[in-house]
XYZ file of C-alpha atoms in Angstrom:
497
model
C -129.484 134.507 -84.693
C -130.080 135.959 -88.150
C -128.958 139.201 -89.716
C -131.428 142.057 -89.953
C -131.089 145.060 -92.227
C -130.638 148.501 -90.753
C -133.772 150.570 -90.551
C -134.484 153.127 -93.282
C -136.028 156.488 -92.525
C -139.402 156.519 -94.286
C -140.071 159.098 -96.984
C -142.425 161.753 -95.603
C -145.897 161.628 -97.120
C -147.445 164.700 -98.686
C -149.584 166.615 -96.235
C -152.803 168.412 -97.107
C -154.152 171.204 -94.897
C -157.889 170.946 -94.398
C -158.393 173.709 -91.897
C -157.058 177.058 -90.797
C -155.500 175.752 -87.552
C -152.992 173.552 -89.400
C -151.951 176.470 -91.586
C -151.416 178.626 -88.508
C -149.233 175.929 -86.912
C -147.021 175.932 -90.014
C -146.849 179.712 -90.197
C -144.874 180.171 -86.951
C -141.838 178.004 -87.850
C -141.788 179.425 -91.373
C -141.709 182.987 -90.068
C -138.789 182.049 -87.822
C -136.828 180.970 -90.904
C -136.632 184.583 -92.168
C -137.538 183.629 -95.732
C -136.150 186.240 -98.148
C -135.618 186.687 -101.853
C -132.176 185.640 -103.157
C -129.918 188.050 -105.023
C -129.476 185.389 -107.706
C -132.632 183.661 -108.899
C -130.708 180.928 -110.771
C -128.311 180.062 -107.927
C -125.144 181.438 -109.522
C -122.567 183.398 -107.537
C -122.299 186.979 -108.788
C -120.132 190.017 -108.143
C -123.193 191.509 -106.520
C -122.907 188.966 -103.742
C -119.239 189.846 -103.213
C -119.987 193.557 -103.101
C -122.789 193.022 -100.586
C -120.693 190.843 -98.277
C -117.631 193.060 -98.525
C -119.611 196.195 -97.723
C -120.399 194.876 -94.255
C -117.237 192.854 -93.633
C -114.768 195.637 -94.489
C -116.135 197.838 -91.711
C -116.067 195.118 -89.030
C -112.943 195.633 -86.833
C -112.860 191.948 -85.802
C -112.864 190.746 -89.408
C -110.259 193.317 -90.413
C -107.945 192.132 -87.616
C -108.527 188.493 -88.596
C -107.561 189.292 -92.208
C -104.342 190.903 -91.044
C -103.308 187.991 -88.855
C -104.571 184.845 -90.567
C -103.296 185.636 -94.048
C -99.757 185.313 -92.672
C -100.130 182.584 -90.028
C -101.309 179.023 -89.528
C -104.723 179.419 -87.897
C -104.108 176.356 -85.717
C -101.066 177.861 -84.024
C -102.551 181.334 -83.748
C -105.869 180.157 -82.342
C -104.625 177.548 -79.866
C -106.112 178.393 -76.492
C -103.729 179.424 -73.735
C -106.253 178.439 -71.072
C -106.677 174.985 -72.626
C -102.909 174.466 -72.683
C -102.784 175.317 -68.980
C -105.748 173.088 -68.103
C -104.645 170.066 -70.146
C -101.828 168.916 -67.900
C -100.193 165.526 -68.405
C -101.104 164.544 -64.843
C -103.237 161.472 -64.050
C -104.244 160.009 -60.713
C -104.939 156.504 -62.066
C -102.314 154.929 -64.344
C -101.157 151.430 -65.184
C -98.676 150.070 -62.662
C -96.070 149.157 -65.293
C -94.695 151.402 -68.015
C -93.910 149.861 -71.352
C -91.368 151.048 -73.879
C -90.189 152.187 -76.263
C -92.743 154.566 -77.725
C -93.572 153.028 -81.079
C -93.593 154.721 -84.471
C -95.758 153.599 -87.374
C -93.944 156.138 -89.576
C -95.441 156.658 -93.058
C -98.057 153.935 -92.818
C -101.633 153.516 -91.652
C -100.942 150.652 -89.254
C -102.141 152.405 -86.094
C -104.604 149.602 -85.249
C -101.789 147.033 -85.338
C -99.567 149.250 -83.200
C -102.390 149.883 -80.731
C -103.099 146.150 -80.506
C -99.483 145.132 -80.020
C -98.981 147.958 -77.504
C -101.900 146.567 -75.477
C -100.654 142.976 -75.675
C -96.997 143.737 -74.935
C -97.963 145.246 -71.563
C -98.577 141.803 -70.040
C -95.535 140.257 -71.727
C -93.139 142.957 -70.539
C -94.528 142.890 -67.016
C -94.340 139.097 -66.820
C -90.765 138.851 -68.156
C -89.563 142.122 -66.557
C -88.455 143.653 -69.825
C -87.320 147.263 -70.231
C -87.815 147.479 -73.990
C -89.902 145.241 -76.170
C -92.055 145.341 -79.285
C -94.139 142.721 -80.983
C -93.761 142.634 -84.756
C -96.331 144.898 -86.306
C -94.868 144.020 -89.717
C -95.719 140.346 -89.197
C -99.414 141.136 -88.756
C -99.228 143.735 -91.530
C -97.959 141.130 -94.016
C -100.717 138.637 -93.288
C -103.374 141.345 -93.217
C -102.387 142.769 -96.597
C -102.184 139.318 -98.199
C -105.597 138.358 -96.833
C -107.223 141.660 -97.778
C -106.072 141.040 -101.345
C -107.727 137.627 -101.292
C -110.846 139.091 -99.636
C -111.237 141.692 -102.379
C -110.856 139.146 -105.178
C -113.356 136.816 -103.505
C -115.860 139.687 -103.372
C -115.235 140.353 -107.050
C -116.007 136.694 -107.800
C -119.092 136.757 -105.575
C -120.489 139.871 -107.265
C -119.197 139.345 -110.797
C -122.737 139.703 -112.151
C -123.086 143.295 -110.916
C -122.383 146.131 -113.386
C -118.858 147.517 -113.119
C -120.257 150.908 -112.102
C -122.532 149.477 -109.395
C -122.100 151.391 -106.135
C -120.896 148.302 -104.273
C -118.243 147.432 -106.877
C -117.088 151.058 -106.977
C -116.872 151.183 -103.193
C -114.994 147.891 -102.860
C -112.540 148.863 -105.602
C -111.721 152.201 -103.960
C -109.342 151.810 -101.036
C -109.423 148.046 -101.426
C -106.391 147.105 -99.302
C -106.217 149.928 -96.787
C -103.463 149.809 -94.158
C -106.192 150.371 -91.574
C -108.288 147.818 -89.768
C -110.588 146.977 -86.910
C -110.308 144.980 -83.702
C -112.005 141.838 -85.027
C -109.651 141.880 -88.000
C -106.606 141.739 -85.763
C -108.180 138.931 -83.748
C -108.568 137.021 -87.027
C -104.879 137.537 -87.739
C -103.645 136.574 -84.282
C -105.772 133.433 -84.097
C -104.646 132.294 -87.551
C -100.988 133.349 -87.593
C -100.000 134.017 -83.980
C -97.522 136.670 -82.855
C -93.755 137.135 -82.978
C -91.332 139.592 -81.352
C -90.183 142.374 -83.635
C -86.683 140.859 -83.698
C -88.116 137.786 -85.475
C -89.648 139.860 -88.277
C -88.321 143.427 -88.164
C -89.461 146.525 -90.016
C -88.666 146.957 -93.699
C -88.681 150.031 -95.898
C -92.155 149.263 -97.196
C -93.756 148.364 -93.876
C -92.782 151.835 -92.645
C -93.457 153.469 -96.031
C -96.480 151.600 -97.330
C -97.615 153.992 -100.083
C -95.487 152.637 -102.976
C -96.365 149.033 -102.140
C -100.072 149.820 -101.837
C -100.118 151.650 -105.162
C -98.583 148.685 -106.993
C -100.834 146.128 -105.298
C -103.989 148.139 -106.018
C -103.069 148.371 -109.688
C -102.553 144.621 -109.939
C -105.626 143.706 -107.894
C -107.936 145.898 -109.976
C -106.501 144.235 -113.070
C -107.088 140.847 -111.431
C -110.688 141.817 -110.665
C -111.385 142.548 -114.340
C -109.749 139.271 -115.378
C -112.008 137.338 -112.997
C -115.134 139.244 -114.061
C -114.415 138.561 -117.733
C -113.763 134.885 -117.029
C -116.986 134.598 -115.029
C -118.996 136.156 -117.853
C -117.400 133.856 -120.444
C -118.092 130.714 -118.434
C -121.686 131.611 -117.613
C -122.398 132.655 -121.192
C -121.286 129.159 -122.226
C -123.763 127.698 -119.698
C -121.044 125.993 -117.657
C -122.321 124.439 -114.427
C -122.128 126.869 -111.488
C -119.933 124.549 -109.421
C -117.435 124.417 -112.290
C -117.610 128.180 -112.722
C -116.718 128.775 -109.071
C -113.939 126.186 -109.093
C -112.429 127.685 -112.263
C -112.629 131.241 -110.902
C -110.969 130.274 -107.620
C -108.208 128.400 -109.411
C -107.555 131.495 -111.515
C -107.665 133.697 -108.405
C -105.037 131.540 -106.718
C -102.808 131.920 -109.788
C -103.229 135.711 -109.597
C -102.651 135.772 -105.833
C -99.198 134.291 -106.382
C -98.244 137.603 -108.037
C -99.438 139.454 -104.936
C -97.433 137.117 -102.692
C -94.268 137.584 -104.751
C -94.589 141.384 -104.614
C -95.136 141.320 -100.851
C -92.296 138.938 -99.984
C -89.920 140.955 -102.163
C -90.818 144.215 -100.398
C -91.549 143.046 -96.856
C -89.592 139.813 -96.563
C -90.801 136.231 -96.092
C -92.589 136.046 -92.718
C -92.092 133.248 -90.181
C -94.335 130.238 -90.704
C -97.114 130.342 -88.074
C -96.565 126.665 -87.218
C -92.758 126.466 -87.348
C -90.567 126.935 -84.311
C -88.182 129.862 -83.910
C -85.849 130.946 -81.116
C -86.299 134.219 -79.251
C -83.549 135.454 -76.979
C -83.999 138.539 -74.800
C -82.434 140.533 -71.958
C -84.583 141.496 -68.963
C -84.372 144.545 -66.699
C -81.786 142.776 -64.507
C -79.561 142.183 -67.557
C -80.258 138.452 -67.491
C -80.511 136.617 -70.809
C -83.688 134.654 -71.478
C -84.500 132.134 -74.181
C -87.805 130.901 -75.607
C -88.525 128.477 -78.425
C -91.808 127.778 -80.203
C -94.028 128.756 -83.127
C -95.790 132.104 -83.617
C -99.052 130.438 -82.606
C -97.362 129.024 -79.503
C -96.065 132.500 -78.669
C -99.593 133.900 -78.782
C -101.028 131.140 -76.611
C -98.261 131.330 -74.032
C -97.791 135.081 -73.733
C -100.884 136.916 -74.972
C -103.909 135.109 -73.561
C -103.642 136.045 -69.860
C -105.134 137.711 -67.932
C -107.418 138.633 -70.857
C -107.252 137.064 -74.287
C -107.817 139.306 -77.328
C -110.198 136.614 -78.574
C -112.475 137.272 -75.592
C -112.543 141.040 -76.083
C -115.077 142.978 -78.163
C -115.865 146.492 -79.359
C -118.195 148.971 -77.727
C -119.098 151.890 -79.967
C -120.920 155.166 -79.494
C -122.967 155.877 -82.620
C -125.834 158.275 -81.803
C -127.421 157.684 -85.234
C -128.411 154.164 -84.265
C -130.236 152.440 -81.427
C -128.242 151.619 -78.308
C -127.862 148.136 -76.784
C -127.897 146.600 -80.254
C -125.267 144.607 -82.160
C -124.059 146.001 -85.493
C -121.832 144.868 -88.323
C -120.807 146.431 -91.643
C -121.529 144.606 -94.897
C -118.538 143.255 -96.843
C -115.999 144.420 -94.237
C -113.201 142.075 -93.271
C -109.746 140.732 -93.987
C -109.690 136.939 -93.627
C -112.300 135.318 -95.869
C -114.662 133.315 -93.682
C -113.165 134.793 -90.514
C -114.672 136.490 -87.496
C -117.034 139.296 -88.554
C -116.557 142.904 -87.460
C -119.027 143.366 -84.583
C -119.905 146.427 -82.526
C -122.177 146.798 -79.508
C -123.618 150.321 -79.599
C -123.927 151.993 -76.199
C -124.191 155.350 -74.479
C -120.999 157.368 -74.090
C -121.179 157.209 -70.285
C -121.009 153.410 -70.452
C -117.858 153.664 -72.532
C -116.252 156.074 -70.066
C -117.129 153.854 -67.101
C -115.678 150.857 -68.927
C -112.389 152.678 -69.557
C -112.104 153.661 -65.877
C -112.857 150.084 -64.801
C -110.175 148.708 -67.133
C -107.488 151.155 -66.012
C -108.224 150.393 -62.351
C -107.946 146.679 -63.215
C -104.515 147.285 -64.765
C -105.628 146.757 -68.366
C -104.629 149.157 -71.182
C -107.470 150.143 -73.528
C -107.524 149.964 -77.339
C -109.735 152.770 -78.672
C -110.734 154.250 -82.033
C -111.291 157.962 -82.635
C -111.161 160.835 -85.114
C -107.700 162.083 -84.215
C -107.630 164.992 -86.682
C -110.345 166.987 -84.953
C -109.338 169.614 -82.366
C -106.005 167.954 -81.658
C -102.478 169.298 -81.625
C -99.674 166.887 -82.508
C -96.843 168.937 -81.020
C -98.556 169.691 -77.724
C -100.060 166.222 -77.534
C -103.512 167.587 -76.700
C -106.987 166.509 -77.822
C -109.480 169.068 -76.533
C -112.659 170.495 -78.085
C -111.734 173.885 -76.574
C -108.163 173.890 -77.894
C -108.794 176.034 -80.999
C -110.838 179.225 -80.728
C -112.347 179.117 -84.211
C -115.794 180.324 -83.184
C -114.505 183.459 -81.503
C -111.994 184.303 -84.229
C -114.346 183.935 -87.186
C -117.581 184.877 -85.424
C -119.151 181.534 -86.319
C -120.891 178.676 -84.553
C -119.777 175.088 -85.163
C -123.162 173.480 -84.704
C -122.778 169.844 -85.739
C -123.315 167.192 -83.086
C -121.762 163.717 -83.147
C -124.614 162.134 -85.110
C -124.587 165.022 -87.611
C -120.873 164.561 -88.244
C -121.300 160.875 -88.997
C -124.278 161.462 -91.287
C -122.633 164.197 -93.373
C -119.154 162.551 -93.604
C -117.555 165.162 -91.324
C -116.164 162.565 -88.945
C -115.356 158.867 -88.610
C -112.807 156.597 -86.950
C -109.431 157.533 -88.379
C -106.936 156.390 -85.755
C -106.436 153.821 -83.000
C -104.395 154.398 -79.845
C -104.122 153.138 -76.274
C -105.490 154.654 -73.064
C -103.069 153.961 -70.215
C -104.316 156.341 -67.515
C -107.194 158.531 -66.384
C -107.579 161.551 -64.095
C -110.729 161.473 -61.966
C -112.262 164.394 -60.099
C -113.234 164.062 -56.385
C -116.625 162.646 -57.366
C -115.009 159.915 -59.477
C -115.828 161.362 -62.890
C -113.136 161.351 -65.611
C -111.546 164.688 -66.461
C -108.835 163.603 -68.897
C -107.147 160.453 -70.206
C -103.522 159.462 -70.782
C -103.043 158.254 -74.369
C -100.125 156.254 -75.762
C -99.746 157.040 -79.454
C -97.644 155.403 -82.185
C -96.153 158.508 -83.798
C -92.743 158.343 -82.119
C -91.302 160.233 -79.149
C -91.372 163.658 -80.823
C -95.179 163.780 -80.946
C -96.893 165.008 -77.787
C -95.099 164.688 -74.474
C -92.509 161.993 -75.150
C -95.042 160.185 -77.321
C -98.002 160.536 -74.952
C -101.146 162.639 -75.468
C -103.745 164.023 -73.089
C -107.399 163.658 -74.115
C -110.104 165.653 -72.354
C -113.409 164.122 -71.324
C -115.268 166.536 -73.619
C -113.146 165.363 -76.571
C -113.842 161.735 -75.633
C -117.575 162.434 -75.828
C -117.403 163.988 -79.280
C -114.669 162.100 -81.130
C -114.151 158.687 -79.512
C -116.184 156.045 -81.301
C -114.855 152.743 -80.003
C -113.275 151.059 -76.986
C -112.325 147.395 -76.826
C -113.101 145.567 -73.583
C -112.547 142.013 -72.295
C -115.844 140.297 -71.560
C -114.796 139.897 -67.924
C -114.625 143.692 -67.480
C -117.615 144.652 -69.640
C -121.172 145.372 -68.438
C -123.017 142.047 -68.395
C -125.972 143.342 -70.384
C -123.644 144.448 -73.199
C -121.841 141.100 -73.172
C -125.260 139.488 -73.658
C -125.919 141.747 -76.654
C -122.565 140.768 -78.165
C -123.102 137.051 -77.604
C -126.656 137.119 -78.983
C -125.415 137.252 -82.562
C -128.509 139.227 -83.581
C -126.676 141.772 -85.648
C -127.995 144.681 -87.673
C -126.164 145.028 -90.983
C -125.008 148.509 -91.951
C -124.188 149.260 -95.630
C -120.631 148.689 -96.844
C -120.113 152.471 -97.121
C -121.408 153.306 -93.640
C -118.968 155.463 -91.588
C -118.750 152.686 -89.008
C -116.890 150.802 -91.706
C -114.039 153.304 -91.553
C -110.749 151.603 -90.737
C -108.603 153.053 -87.974
């Protein structure tokens, strides 16, 4: 049940060639590399390079046409594939049997993971109560997440106060320290601790929908707080104060500083409902009948969001080709609630993830998933398709990175969370495309919905969340084993959707 560090690729040892055969084996791959002398021996870029390249490019009709067109047009609109637009129809032969609404809009914030979570959970609530329109309060979870991330960061600064200020870990943690984004296990932490409320009980505010100004102010204060705590820790330890007293003093000071964070957040977002205090929720169902419910946010979660599948009993499958499959992974120093549930991923083959999505849709369960939404996707058309933009043909290039390459070289990571609510299967039962509910409002895609091709799923989907009851049993066993491999804090799997 212990943590094990991720494996490190060993440094290659120097090789000596003792016979002619080994030299001949090396000669063939080297000759295939077309080794040539550079125009610049010191690596600088010269006008000679430009003249050489231009001499060949200026006579190429394809390049000349590209220069005429692309200097005056957005390459994404010009190079969108007509055949892909025709093929990527918003038609699905397996969809959820109840349609939720309205299409949500996270606006100018990075709360997609909270919108995706609440869009999954509201499905059962709306179906049970026969509601036409309903939203859970994303702002309620946003408030508690931001407050806890602030505390989490300051606790890490206390824990690692002895590290130099320019240590890679301190620099990383002090970067985007209270990101709007998050992961599935983070939202489970929030729901278990604070419950859920309808949006009418804690509605949107200017700064929940426009989080940038609030984040900027909080980051400034929290970085200042971090330096205050580091200085205090150094002063106390230099005076040889007992370690228990040091920690108690630092936490008391942190709590004093956190009050400033709380005051900023309540002023900009409003005071949230107390998780344990009762409130009244009144609603109108599809038959225009008025309903009434009374209870606490934690009661609301227990009564409305735990059946048929509780979020607490769901976990993340990921597809990370860099690392071994059928293993449990976590990311160091990643979280929101201090001492809460860790972020856990079970790494598996992409076909297992696809089969899990199909199984969930057939069981009537919407699917939370994490992906890199900015790659080969068109917001207006609502299409995610690796064949949607004809870059290779237009520029006479080959885009040769595979999924593992993209992760290793920082070309791709999870950037967005959405919900799969349908799938189109071919006659053999294989998925062709997926229906995706986004949180960018009704003007994005087709009335707020996107179509994602199976090829795009393979390349740019990294995570799906599945209830244990619908997951492959061998992967449930991996999750429940607790034998997790710890990835570095800066690993791309630590990216927050």
